[in-house]
Every structure is written in C-alpha cells, then in structure tokens.
C-alpha positions as a printed Julia matrix, in Angstrom:
665×3 Matrix{Float64}:
   6.13  -78.07  22.32
   7.74  -79.87  24.77
   9.22  -82.45  22.02
  10.2   -79.14  20.33
  12.29  -78.03  23.05
  13.82  -81.52  24.08
  14.92  -82.7   20.94
  16.42  -80.25  18.11
  16.78  -83.42  15.73
  13.08  -84.12  16.01
  12.07  -80.49  15.63
  10.53  -81.25  11.96
   8.5   -83.84  13.28
   7.39  -81.97  16.56
   6.33  -78.84  14.51
   4.33  -80.93  12.16
   2.65  -82.58  14.94
   1.94  -78.84  16.52
   0.47  -78.12  13.23
  -1.94  -81.0   12.97
  -2.99  -80.08  16.74
  -3.75  -76.72  15.58
  -5.9   -77.54  12.68
  -7.78  -80.09  15.08
  -8.73  -77.19  17.88
 -11.9   -76.27  16.01
 -13.31  -79.56  16.58
 -12.69  -78.96  20.43
 -15.78  -77.91  22.72
 -14.62  -76.16  25.86
 -17.28  -75.66  28.32
 -18.73  -72.24  29.2
 -16.96  -71.24  25.61
 -19.08  -70.43  22.25
 -17.81  -70.85  18.92
 -15.03  -68.22  18.04
 -14.54  -68.32  14.19
 -11.72  -65.52  14.3
  -9.8   -67.73  16.84
 -10.32  -70.97  14.59
  -8.94  -69.24  11.41
  -5.96  -67.8   13.27
  -5.08  -71.0   14.48
  -5.62  -72.31  10.97
  -2.98  -69.62   9.55
  -0.72  -70.61  12.33
  -0.87  -74.26  11.2
   0.0   -73.36   7.71
   3.01  -71.28   8.84
   4.29  -73.78  11.2
   4.13  -76.48   8.43
   6.6   -74.53   6.41
   8.94  -74.07   9.08
   8.72  -77.89   9.58
  11.88  -78.34   7.57
  14.05  -76.22  10.2
  16.12  -78.86  12.37
  17.63  -76.51  15.01
  16.54  -73.42  17.14
  17.91  -71.82  20.04
  17.1   -73.68  23.36
  17.17  -70.64  25.6
  14.9   -68.49  23.36
  12.3   -71.33  23.27
  12.32  -71.73  26.94
  11.64  -68.18  27.87
   9.27  -67.23  24.84
   7.22  -70.6   24.58
   7.41  -72.89  27.64
   7.2   -70.06  30.09
   3.81  -68.95  29.52
   2.28  -71.95  29.27
   3.51  -73.73  32.02
   2.52  -70.6   34.14
  -1.03  -70.96  33.15
  -1.02  -74.49  34.3
   0.93  -74.04  37.71
  -0.67  -70.98  38.7
  -4.11  -70.04  36.84
  -5.39  -73.78  36.96
  -4.52  -74.44  40.29
  -5.92  -71.15  41.69
  -9.24  -72.58  40.12
  -8.86  -75.63  41.8
  -8.03  -73.76  45.19
 -11.32  -71.36  44.79
 -13.13  -74.5   44.29
 -12.15  -76.14  47.54
 -12.48  -72.72  49.35
 -16.17  -72.66  47.78
 -16.82  -76.18  49.01
 -15.85  -75.51  52.56
 -17.81  -72.23  52.56
 -20.97  -74.19  51.36
 -20.47  -77.03  54.07
 -19.92  -74.34  57.04
 -23.18  -72.61  55.77
 -25.33  -75.93  55.73
 -23.94  -76.69  59.05
 -24.69  -73.0   60.55
 -28.28  -73.35  59.15
 -28.77  -76.49  60.7
 -27.96  -75.42  64.18
 -30.1   -72.23  63.61
 -32.88  -74.37  62.24
 -32.71  -76.34  65.59
 -33.16  -73.52  67.93
 -35.77  -74.25  70.41
 -38.6   -71.67  71.3
 -38.97  -72.76  74.64
 -35.24  -72.11  75.62
 -34.84  -68.27  76.62
 -30.99  -68.29  76.13
 -30.37  -65.16  74.02
 -26.88  -65.92  74.26
 -26.79  -69.01  72.15
 -29.46  -67.36  69.87
 -27.06  -64.52  69.18
 -24.25  -66.91  68.61
 -26.1   -69.11  66.16
 -27.3   -66.05  64.46
 -23.77  -64.71  64.21
 -22.56  -67.93  62.6
 -25.56  -68.17  60.2
 -24.74  -64.32  59.01
 -20.55  -65.01  59.0
 -21.21  -68.51  57.02
 -23.62  -66.89  54.64
 -21.5   -63.79  53.83
 -18.62  -66.23  53.7
 -20.44  -68.38  51.08
 -21.43  -65.55  49.15
 -17.99  -63.96  48.62
 -16.39  -67.23  47.98
 -19.05  -67.82  45.31
 -18.67  -64.41  43.37
 -14.86  -64.93  43.46
 -15.19  -68.61  42.31
 -17.6   -67.25  39.22
 -15.08  -64.14  38.76
 -12.09  -66.28  38.35
 -14.08  -68.91  36.09
 -15.06  -66.04  33.76
 -11.48  -64.8   33.95
 -10.27  -68.25  32.69
 -11.9   -68.12  29.5
  -9.89  -65.08  28.58
  -6.47  -66.57  29.95
  -7.31  -69.87  28.19
  -7.14  -67.77  24.55
  -4.24  -65.92  25.86
  -2.16  -69.33  27.02
  -2.58  -70.73  23.47
  -1.76  -67.92  21.51
   1.25  -66.49  23.72
   3.3   -69.63  23.2
   2.48  -69.49  19.42
   3.39  -66.19  19.1
   6.89  -66.47  21.06
   7.73  -69.48  19.08
   7.24  -67.57  16.05
   9.25  -64.4   17.07
  12.04  -66.82  18.25
  12.37  -68.24  14.73
  12.34  -64.91  13.24
  15.29  -63.79  15.98
  17.07  -67.06  15.01
  17.13  -66.83  11.29
  17.95  -62.94  11.38
  14.62  -62.26   9.07
  16.29  -63.49   6.29
  14.75  -66.99   5.8
  12.83  -67.87   2.8
  10.02  -69.04   5.02
   9.87  -65.68   7.08
   8.54  -63.24   4.67
   7.35  -59.53   5.44
   3.82  -61.09   5.25
   4.12  -63.23   8.01
   5.75  -60.49  10.11
   2.22  -58.47   9.55
   0.24  -61.41  10.44
   2.55  -61.83  13.5
   2.13  -58.38  14.25
  -1.71  -58.59  14.23
  -1.67  -61.52  16.22
   0.37  -59.62  18.7
  -2.25  -56.95  18.62
  -4.99  -59.11  19.0
  -3.57  -60.72  22.22
  -3.26  -57.03  23.7
  -6.57  -56.47  22.97
  -7.85  -59.72  24.54
  -5.64  -58.75  27.9
  -6.99  -55.36  27.96
 -10.57  -56.56  27.4
 -10.04  -59.24  30.12
  -8.67  -56.28  32.51
 -11.76  -54.29  31.68
 -14.27  -57.0   32.56
 -12.44  -57.96  35.79
 -12.61  -54.58  36.98
 -16.32  -54.75  36.07
 -16.86  -57.98  37.91
 -14.86  -56.25  40.97
 -17.31  -53.4   40.82
 -20.3   -55.83  40.49
 -18.84  -57.6   43.28
 -18.91  -54.85  45.46
 -22.23  -53.46  44.49
 -23.57  -56.88  45.06
 -21.92  -57.17  48.48
 -23.17  -53.86  49.44
 -26.59  -54.64  48.29
 -26.8   -57.88  49.93
 -25.81  -57.25  53.37
 -29.14  -56.95  54.89
 -30.14  -60.46  53.04
 -27.05  -62.32  55.08
 -29.16  -61.97  58.64
 -31.28  -65.27  58.87
 -34.27  -63.21  60.37
 -34.0   -59.56  58.78
 -36.07  -56.74  60.12
 -39.37  -56.24  58.37
 -39.41  -52.6   58.18
 -36.05  -52.99  56.07
 -37.48  -55.85  53.88
 -41.13  -55.75  53.72
 -42.72  -58.72  52.84
 -43.97  -59.16  49.2
 -47.34  -60.59  49.44
 -47.95  -60.48  45.77
 -45.72  -63.37  44.38
 -47.15  -66.05  42.05
 -43.48  -68.26  42.26
 -41.27  -68.75  44.79
 -38.0   -70.78  45.22
 -35.87  -71.48  48.41
 -34.38  -73.88  50.91
 -37.11  -75.15  53.58
 -37.15  -78.04  56.16
 -39.44  -80.71  55.5
 -40.9   -82.51  58.78
 -41.17  -86.4   58.51
 -42.65  -88.22  61.2
 -40.97  -91.21  62.47
 -43.22  -92.26  65.01
 -46.25  -90.95  67.29
 -44.5   -88.12  68.82
 -41.02  -87.91  67.19
 -40.3   -86.71  63.92
 -37.13  -85.62  61.89
 -36.36  -82.5   59.78
 -34.7   -82.61  56.1
 -33.57  -79.62  54.61
 -34.11  -79.51  50.62
 -34.58  -77.02  47.99
 -38.27  -76.0   47.17
 -39.63  -74.11  44.35
 -43.12  -73.49  42.5
 -43.61  -74.71  38.67
 -46.91  -73.84  37.55
 -49.48  -75.3   40.15
 -47.25  -77.75  41.36
 -44.85  -77.53  44.36
 -41.58  -79.28  43.55
 -38.44  -80.18  45.82
 -34.67  -81.05  44.82
 -32.07  -82.23  46.89
 -28.18  -81.41  46.58
 -26.39  -83.17  43.59
 -29.71  -84.11  41.87
 -30.34  -82.92  38.1
 -33.76  -82.45  38.58
 -36.66  -81.87  40.81
 -38.99  -84.05  42.2
 -43.09  -83.38  42.64
 -44.04  -82.76  46.4
 -47.88  -82.15  45.64
 -50.14  -80.38  43.53
 -51.17  -76.84  45.02
 -54.05  -75.95  42.89
 -57.09  -75.38  45.46
 -54.84  -76.45  48.31
 -55.28  -74.79  51.66
 -52.18  -73.37  53.68
 -51.74  -71.82  57.11
 -49.06  -71.17  59.69
 -48.92  -73.81  62.48
 -47.2   -74.03  65.87
 -44.78  -76.96  66.08
 -43.6   -77.78  69.46
 -39.86  -77.8   68.49
 -39.23  -75.42  65.32
 -40.21  -71.9   64.36
 -41.8   -70.32  61.3
 -43.57  -73.42  60.2
 -46.62  -73.78  57.76
 -48.75  -76.76  56.52
 -49.82  -77.13  52.9
 -53.17  -79.57  52.62
 -53.98  -80.95  49.57
 -57.53  -79.86  47.92
 -58.84  -83.86  48.88
 -57.57  -83.27  52.33
 -55.84  -86.76  51.81
 -52.02  -85.1   51.62
 -50.28  -82.44  54.09
 -47.11  -81.42  54.54
 -45.27  -79.17  57.41
 -42.37  -76.85  56.16
 -40.16  -74.51  58.1
 -38.59  -71.39  56.7
 -35.64  -69.58  57.88
 -37.32  -66.72  58.94
 -40.6   -64.97  59.54
 -40.64  -62.87  56.16
 -39.69  -66.17  54.49
 -42.52  -68.09  55.78
 -45.28  -65.43  55.54
 -43.87  -65.19  51.39
 -44.14  -68.7   50.91
 -47.48  -68.66  52.67
 -48.89  -65.7   50.08
 -47.12  -67.41  47.02
 -49.11  -70.84  47.76
 -52.44  -68.82  48.31
 -51.99  -67.16  44.89
 -51.07  -70.3   43.29
 -54.14  -72.32  44.7
 -56.53  -69.5   43.66
 -54.91  -70.01  39.97
 -53.61  -66.58  39.88
 -50.48  -67.34  38.2
 -52.74  -68.3   34.81
 -53.78  -64.57  34.22
 -52.17  -62.3   32.3
 -51.36  -59.73  35.19
 -50.4   -62.14  38.06
 -49.24  -59.37  40.27
 -52.46  -57.02  39.89
 -54.72  -59.83  40.58
 -52.74  -61.0   43.67
 -52.56  -57.23  44.98
 -56.25  -57.9   44.92
 -56.71  -60.76  47.13
 -53.85  -59.57  49.39
 -56.06  -59.03  52.52
 -57.26  -62.7   52.41
 -53.45  -63.83  52.12
 -52.83  -61.56  55.36
 -55.74  -63.29  56.93
 -54.13  -66.77  56.05
 -50.48  -66.27  57.45
 -51.65  -64.52  60.79
 -50.36  -66.67  63.84
 -52.61  -67.72  66.75
 -52.09  -64.84  70.02
 -50.46  -67.56  71.82
 -48.02  -68.6   69.25
 -46.98  -64.72  68.49
 -46.63  -64.18  72.22
 -44.37  -67.2   72.86
 -42.01  -65.98  70.22
 -41.78  -62.08  70.83
 -39.14  -62.45  73.45
 -37.26  -64.44  70.81
 -37.13  -62.12  68.32
 -33.86  -60.12  67.45
 -33.82  -56.59  68.73
 -31.62  -53.69  66.85
 -29.1   -53.66  69.95
 -28.7   -57.62  69.46
 -27.97  -57.72  65.71
 -24.63  -59.32  64.64
 -23.45  -56.25  63.31
 -22.09  -54.83  66.55
 -20.22  -57.98  67.02
 -18.64  -58.16  63.87
 -17.39  -54.46  63.75
 -14.8   -55.27  66.24
 -11.72  -57.02  64.35
  -8.88  -55.83  66.16
  -8.05  -59.13  67.52
  -4.73  -60.65  66.14
  -4.32  -63.64  64.1
  -1.06  -64.47  65.04
  -1.87  -68.31  65.98
  -2.37  -68.83  62.04
   0.9   -67.66  61.12
   2.56  -71.15  62.48
   0.47  -72.84  59.75
   1.33  -70.72  56.93
   5.11  -70.82  57.85
   5.46  -74.04  55.68
   4.33  -72.28  52.29
   6.85  -72.25  49.88
   8.14  -68.81  49.16
  10.2   -67.38  46.18
  13.69  -66.17  46.49
  12.87  -62.17  47.09
  10.81  -63.29  50.37
  12.44  -64.84  53.25
  11.9   -68.49  54.02
   9.87  -69.66  56.75
   8.81  -66.6   58.03
   5.03  -66.31  59.23
   2.68  -64.01  58.1
   0.88  -61.45  60.23
  -2.51  -61.09  59.18
  -3.78  -58.46  61.49
  -2.01  -55.4   63.45
  -0.8   -55.59  67.08
  -2.75  -53.26  69.19
  -1.16  -50.46  70.92
  -1.0   -52.24  74.2
   0.82  -55.2   72.99
   3.61  -52.58  71.39
   4.23  -51.12  74.33
   4.85  -54.19  75.89
   7.14  -55.42  73.43
   9.26  -51.98  73.45
  11.47  -50.86  76.1
  10.19  -50.06  79.56
   9.61  -46.78  80.67
  11.87  -44.94  83.1
  10.35  -44.28  86.54
  10.19  -40.44  86.19
   8.6   -40.82  82.6
   4.7   -41.07  82.8
   2.33  -42.87  80.28
   0.45  -41.08  77.63
  -2.73  -40.47  78.72
  -5.76  -41.07  75.9
  -9.34  -39.79  76.43
 -12.36  -41.32  74.85
 -12.71  -38.77  72.18
  -9.05  -39.58  71.17
  -7.51  -36.29  72.38
  -4.25  -36.21  74.41
  -2.63  -33.36  76.9
  -0.16  -32.52  74.24
  -0.63  -29.26  72.51
  -0.08  -30.1   68.85
   1.0   -33.49  67.32
   3.51  -33.62  64.41
   1.17  -34.04  61.84
  -0.58  -30.6   62.4
   2.87  -29.15  61.86
   3.33  -30.96  58.57
   2.89  -29.42  55.41
   1.24  -32.73  53.88
  -1.45  -34.12  55.56
  -3.95  -36.65  53.57
  -5.94  -39.61  55.06
  -6.8   -42.63  53.38
  -9.28  -45.51  54.64
  -7.4   -48.67  54.32
  -7.82  -52.51  55.08
  -4.69  -54.31  56.41
  -4.51  -57.73  54.84
  -1.13  -58.97  55.95
   2.92  -58.58  56.3
   6.09  -60.61  56.07
   9.7   -60.27  56.12
  11.4   -59.87  52.68
  14.86  -60.36  51.15
  15.19  -57.6   49.15
  13.72  -54.26  48.71
  15.07  -52.69  45.11
  12.21  -54.03  43.12
   8.67  -53.44  43.04
   8.47  -57.23  42.44
   8.89  -57.74  45.82
   5.54  -56.12  46.59
   3.74  -58.1   44.15
   5.14  -61.42  45.26
   4.04  -60.67  48.77
   0.63  -59.49  47.43
   0.33  -62.79  45.84
   1.48  -64.73  48.89
  -0.66  -63.34  51.0
  -3.86  -63.24  49.25
  -3.24  -67.0   48.56
  -2.91  -67.78  52.01
  -5.81  -65.93  52.85
  -7.86  -67.84  50.53
  -6.47  -71.36  51.58
  -6.78  -70.77  55.1
 -10.4   -68.91  54.82
  -9.18  -65.96  56.62
 -11.7   -62.94  55.52
 -11.62  -60.55  58.21
  -9.74  -57.36  57.84
  -9.05  -54.49  59.97
  -9.75  -51.01  58.99
  -7.82  -47.93  59.58
  -7.38  -44.51  58.69
  -3.77  -44.01  56.88
  -2.45  -40.63  57.37
   0.56  -39.63  55.14
   2.75  -36.6   56.4
   5.97  -35.41  55.46
   7.67  -37.36  58.68
   6.06  -40.57  58.76
   3.07  -42.84  57.74
   0.41  -43.59  60.79
  -2.42  -46.23  61.0
  -4.95  -44.81  63.15
  -8.23  -46.4   64.62
 -11.06  -44.89  63.27
 -12.92  -45.1   66.16
 -10.79  -44.19  69.04
  -8.57  -42.19  67.0
  -5.62  -44.06  68.82
  -2.26  -44.68  66.45
  -1.99  -48.14  65.9
   1.06  -48.35  63.88
   3.83  -45.62  63.0
   6.26  -45.73  59.84
   9.04  -43.24  59.78
   8.75  -41.86  56.2
  12.68  -42.49  55.51
  12.59  -46.19  56.44
  10.1   -46.57  53.65
  12.43  -47.48  50.9
   9.8   -48.88  48.22
   6.13  -48.64  47.68
   3.67  -50.11  44.7
   0.11  -50.59  43.58
  -1.09  -53.92  42.12
  -0.66  -53.81  38.48
  -4.25  -55.01  37.73
  -6.06  -54.4   41.12
  -5.72  -50.94  41.98
  -7.08  -51.39  45.23
  -3.97  -53.01  46.57
  -0.98  -51.38  47.4
   1.8   -51.83  49.81
   5.31  -50.68  50.92
   8.57  -52.01  52.03
   9.83  -50.75  55.58
  13.38  -50.99  56.44
  13.69  -51.46  60.27
  16.16  -49.2   61.96
  18.13  -51.83  64.2
  19.18  -55.45  63.32
  20.61  -56.75  60.59
  20.36  -60.51  59.08
  23.36  -62.07  57.19
  24.69  -58.57  56.52
  21.42  -57.28  55.34
  18.95  -54.8   57.0
  15.58  -56.17  58.08
  12.97  -55.49  55.49
   9.29  -56.11  56.04
   6.26  -55.51  53.24
   2.89  -54.17  54.54
  -0.11  -54.84  51.92
  -3.28  -52.95  52.3
  -6.57  -52.71  50.35
  -8.1   -49.4   49.74
 -11.32  -48.02  48.23
  -9.72  -47.72  44.3
  -7.22  -45.42  45.84
  -3.98  -47.45  45.6
  -2.25  -44.93  42.97
  -3.38  -41.9   45.02
  -1.93  -43.36  47.95
   1.34  -44.24  46.23
   1.51  -40.74  44.84
   0.73  -39.05  48.22
   3.93  -41.11  49.58
   6.03  -40.22  47.02
   4.86  -36.37  47.39
   5.65  -36.64  50.77
   9.09  -38.04  50.3
  10.05  -35.41  47.97
   8.63  -32.88  50.37
  10.82  -34.21  53.26
  13.81  -34.27  50.7
  13.49  -30.49  49.94
  13.0   -29.84  53.51
  16.01  -31.61  54.38
  18.0   -30.06  51.73
  16.56  -26.61  52.98
  17.61  -27.7   56.47
  21.12  -28.45  55.52
  21.57  -25.17  53.37
  20.26  -23.24  56.44
  22.51  -24.89  58.76
  25.31  -24.22  56.18
  24.57  -20.46  56.13
  24.36  -20.34  59.77
  27.74  -21.92  60.19
  28.94  -19.02  57.38
  27.64  -16.59  59.22
  29.01  -17.67  62.6
  32.41  -17.96  60.89
  31.76  -14.35  59.56
  30.9   -13.13  62.88
  33.98  -14.72  64.42
  36.2   -13.02  61.91
  34.19   -9.75  62.45
  35.26  -10.28  66.08
  38.65  -10.8   65.73
  39.04   -7.78  63.68
  37.65   -5.65  66.03
  39.75   -7.01  68.8
  42.99   -6.66  66.39
  41.8    -3.08  65.86
  41.38   -2.38  69.53
  44.97   -3.68  70.43
  46.31   -1.71  67.53
  44.36    1.59  69.3
  45.87    0.77  72.75
  49.46    0.3   71.2
  48.87    3.86  69.55
  47.85    5.33  72.8
  51.04    3.95  74.63
  53.14    5.31  72.06
  51.73    8.95  72.32
  52.41    8.47  76.04
  55.86    7.14  75.67
  56.52    9.96  73.18
  55.11   12.59  74.97
  57.36   11.64  78.47
  60.72   11.8   76.4
  60.22   15.45  75.45
  61.93   18.67  77.2
  60.66   19.95  80.65
  58.12   22.95  80.06
  58.37   25.96  81.88
  55.25   27.24  83.93
  54.31   30.67  83.5
  56.41   32.14  86.85
  59.4    30.65  84.94
  59.65   27.36  87.06
  60.4    23.92  85.27
  57.64   21.38  85.4
  58.58   17.76  84.45
  55.88   16.1   82.54
  55.3    12.37  83.66
  53.04    9.71  83.08
  51.56   10.59  86.6
  50.57   13.85  85.71
  47.68   12.24  83.59
  46.63   10.84  87.17
  46.5    14.0   88.95
  43.89   15.58  86.38
  41.05   14.11  88.5
  42.57   15.54  91.76
  41.12   18.65  93.15
  43.17   22.18  93.54
  44.56   21.44  96.78
  46.19   18.18  95.09
  47.5    20.23  92.6
  49.42   22.63  94.88
  50.93   19.94  96.66
  52.43   18.33  93.77
  53.65   21.55  92.54
  55.34   22.24  95.66
  56.78   18.8   96.06
  57.98   19.19  92.37
C-alpha cells in the first residue's frame, strides 16, 4: 500500500502485489485466531477486483492518504503500542507482587511489631489487586485486538476501493454495479464487526467489574475464615508455596514455586518453565502442620516409606489447612472414586485432626493474627492525598495541538485547605467558615437548596490538564486518552471518589464522608462537556477560568471523571441545568425590563399629576385675580366694602376681628 501511495508510475505493479498478498492471507496462522472462511473468501474477492484495477496508473494522492494509509498507520501506532505498554505494566505489576509476597513470607513470628506487619499486608493487598487489574485489562486488550486486526485489514482496502470509485466517477468499465454492491456489503460487515467488538468490550468491562467486586476478599493474604471458610473436601489443589531447602545444620532457604496436584502426585513448576516436575508421590503419605522457627503456616509431607519429606509454607492459615485436607484426601485415594467430594466429606473429621496445630504454636501466633480493625481497607479508603509530584514526570509527554504543551497532569483533587491558602487572604473582619463533623454549617440554607435542579452522582476523579481549544468535543476525547495512557504508564491506580452535585448555578464535588465541598465549578464557565464514545463510564468537561489569558486566549482546563455507567446521564443533567439557567436568565432580564418600564410609567404618572396640580394652582390664582378686579359690593346698610385678597384671610378671624376690619374700611 505504501508503494501505491508513493509511486503513481508503479501503481499497476503495486496493486498486483497487493492482490498476491491478499491471496496468501488465508495461509497465515495468527495467534488466538481461528480459521475464518468468510474473511478468507472476502479477501479472495478483493484480490480479484484489485487485479482488474491493476491497469490503472494514476490515483489521487490525497484520497489514498486519507482513506488507505491513515487507518492502518493508526493501528500500528496506537493499538499495537497500547498492547506493548499494557504488557510492560503487567510485567511490572507481577514483579511488584512477587516482591511483596517475598517480604510477607519473611515475617517473623517472634517479633511483636504490628506496624511492620500491617505495612507488609497492605503492600501485598495493593500489589495483588494491582496485578489482578492489570492482568484483566491486558487480557481485555488482547481480545479486543483480534477485532481490531480484522478492521485494520478491511478498512484500508475499503477506503482504497472507495477512492478508486470516486476518482473514475463511477464510469469505469472495471467498477460495475456488482462491485458497488460487494463494497457496500463489506462496509456493512465492517460496521457489524465494530458493533460486535463494542458489545464484547462492554461485556468484558462489566465482567471485570464483577470480578473485582467478587475478588476483593481474595486480595488479603490472610483472609477472615468466617467470610472465606476452609473447604476440606478438595481432591485437587494448585497454588504458590514456599519450599524449605536445608543449607546447613541450622540454616535453611525458602524457594517459591507453583505447586499443583496431578492424580496421586505433587508437582511443582518454576516461572518460565513449560511443564511441571514431580516433587513426590503423595499416595499413602502423611501430612501435618509443623512449627517452624522462622516461618508461619508450614506443613510437612512425608512419603509412605518415610525416606522423603518436604516442608512447605502457605500464604495463610486457610490455604495451609486446605492443602493439608487435600493431600489427606489424595493420600486415602479418594480421588479415584466417582463421587470424590462426598467421600471426602465422610473423612472430614480425620482431616480436621491432621490440621490442628499444637497449643504452643497457636498461642504464639494468636497475637499476630490480623483483627478486623487492622485490616488494610481502613487505610486505603483515604485517598485524598495529592499526586502532584508525578506531574513533573508526565510533563514530557507529547501532547497534540489541541492540548497545551508542557503542562503537567493533575491526578488528584486539591484539598479545601490548599484552596484557601492558594486564594486571597481573608479580611480581618471576615471570619472563617466553620464546619462541624456532620457536614453542617452555621448558614441557614445553601445555594443548592434554592436551586430548581439538584442531582447527585458518584464519580471518581481521573485527572485534569490545561487545553488550548474548547470548541469541539475532540478536546475531551484527547484529554481522556492522554490521562488514561499516563495512568497506565506510570502505574497510577488510585482515584478519589466524590459526589458530583449538578445545580442550576454550579457543579460541586463533595467529600462523601465529611460533606465538605472540595471543588466548585460555576455553571456559566462550563463551556463544553462530553462522554466517551465507547466507554460510557468516562465523561469530562472543559472549564474556562474567569481570570487570566495566555497568548490572547482564555485559560481552559479539562476535567476527566469516571462514573458508574452514568456518563450520558451526567451530561444530560449538565445540559438541563444550563437550559434552566438560560431560561432563568431570560426571565430575569424580562423581569428587569418590565420593572424598568413600570418605573418609567410611574415617573410619567407622577409628572402628569404634578402638571395637573400646577394647572389647578394656576386656575385658583386666576379666579382670585378675577374676583379682586370686580366693582365694590355694598353691604346691607348701604356701605361700600372693597373685596381684596386679604378678605380670604379674615374668614378665620373671630367676630371682634370682623368688626374691627369693617370699621377700618
């Protein structure tokens, strides 16, 4: 295909070579892949069509680059590199687990240091869980690769044919209607394979979740016998044990290998070996728990003739008792019967007597048994610590053009105390916000209680980083890819669980235990939000900060979260909140405009009333002036009285005042 793209003059030879390679595809034997007759016949038909097109000597380079070279280069650069990365992560997790088991096995029963014991148990728990998670993700990626392998072959060929059809404008003699129908069928088949892959990936993801929940008690090196009881009816067993090798009269070494029962034999297999080797014949053998000076949970197997014996150490008391019961059942040849478990249940009493340790051994190790209060679960629930130190290492990652270069990734949420220190200092008269242990405050009502929308989701913070653009959802997808890849490369599996509250004013991250708000995102600043196209548990949003600009553009930060299959619901809730906020803002503006109109109308009414009052006063003055200009009126006794404006003032004067006025007149 590269020759087709590079040399137009060699187009005929290159297409002929492509056809030849497609004919030989059915001879290939890929790992983890069975014989697919439909795939082989489809490629054979492709080979015939390309033979017919081998006479064409020119093709549009841009169409070939977009439709043919891009999908297969993406498969090589992204999918295959992802498998190699997961393989390295799996190898590292496996080595860490071996180191943790080695430290745990070397715990001495004489030392009464509970702190060291808890640290070692926590290390075993973390490394074992990490190994299990990486193993499942590695297997999931390997299975997914089988689908991507088919798509990586079919899509470039389909794009090549579509480019040829477009170039010759559907008018070439080689491009018939039958060929178009064949290509349409192949396109439909590719989409079916993709949908089948998506369903398979979703099923595997759900299976991984179920296995993680079901396997959580198994991560402890010494589980609680009440939760995981001992199965005393086994007739075969396999697992890792430590074998004691004598190096001197009093010195010895321990070697960890994988042991399994096969019929009446005990087999062992070292890591890297292709097959197991015989340790000893356990038919008619004797097994019992022994008290070793430097190790716990040890048991000794002695052959039927007494000439050979081995001392093995199990990881826990439960594992040790199950190994002893299994070897006892095999020793009695119970495995040869048809109903082995029923017969083993009958001899359960004798097996219990064989695994009972001596009183001194039990008393000396009773104090070292982990209690319910010292389980590592209480330690790992607190995951609010910041991983900012890893950001300097991740700053060297090559980011795309839509993500700002040389910007570190924040993998955890900054605590509220750090946020207060980073912000502006409080004024002297302003008191700090008091928070009680129950998450209540002295305020009357929070802003979320007055909001129309109030929805809560359980999320886990994966990381955040600064981005250049905030117009397309590709920004969120690229940020998801880089954060997940960085977590896998640097073995970061810890996530902070929070409650995401969506209101009409903001998005808030609340601590589920203390109910303290960790982060608050104003809703108008959330300019973009999207969920992952394939994994619906992943979603993210872009927050445009209020202050600060870089190179003439505002600073935007993309936050990525993981939910419990509610990514689309959260995005719908954020969209609903923004719509409600928009309608509320429009209603508020309309209300303000109505108030302004009412105020203007009220001012006009006041001006009109004032104008009417002025006109009324002018009319009153005119009446008084007209009255003063009339001829003098006579009184009843024939005297003349002159009317004046002062006469109105005399209306309130008494009778004596009136007489005095008249006399003066």
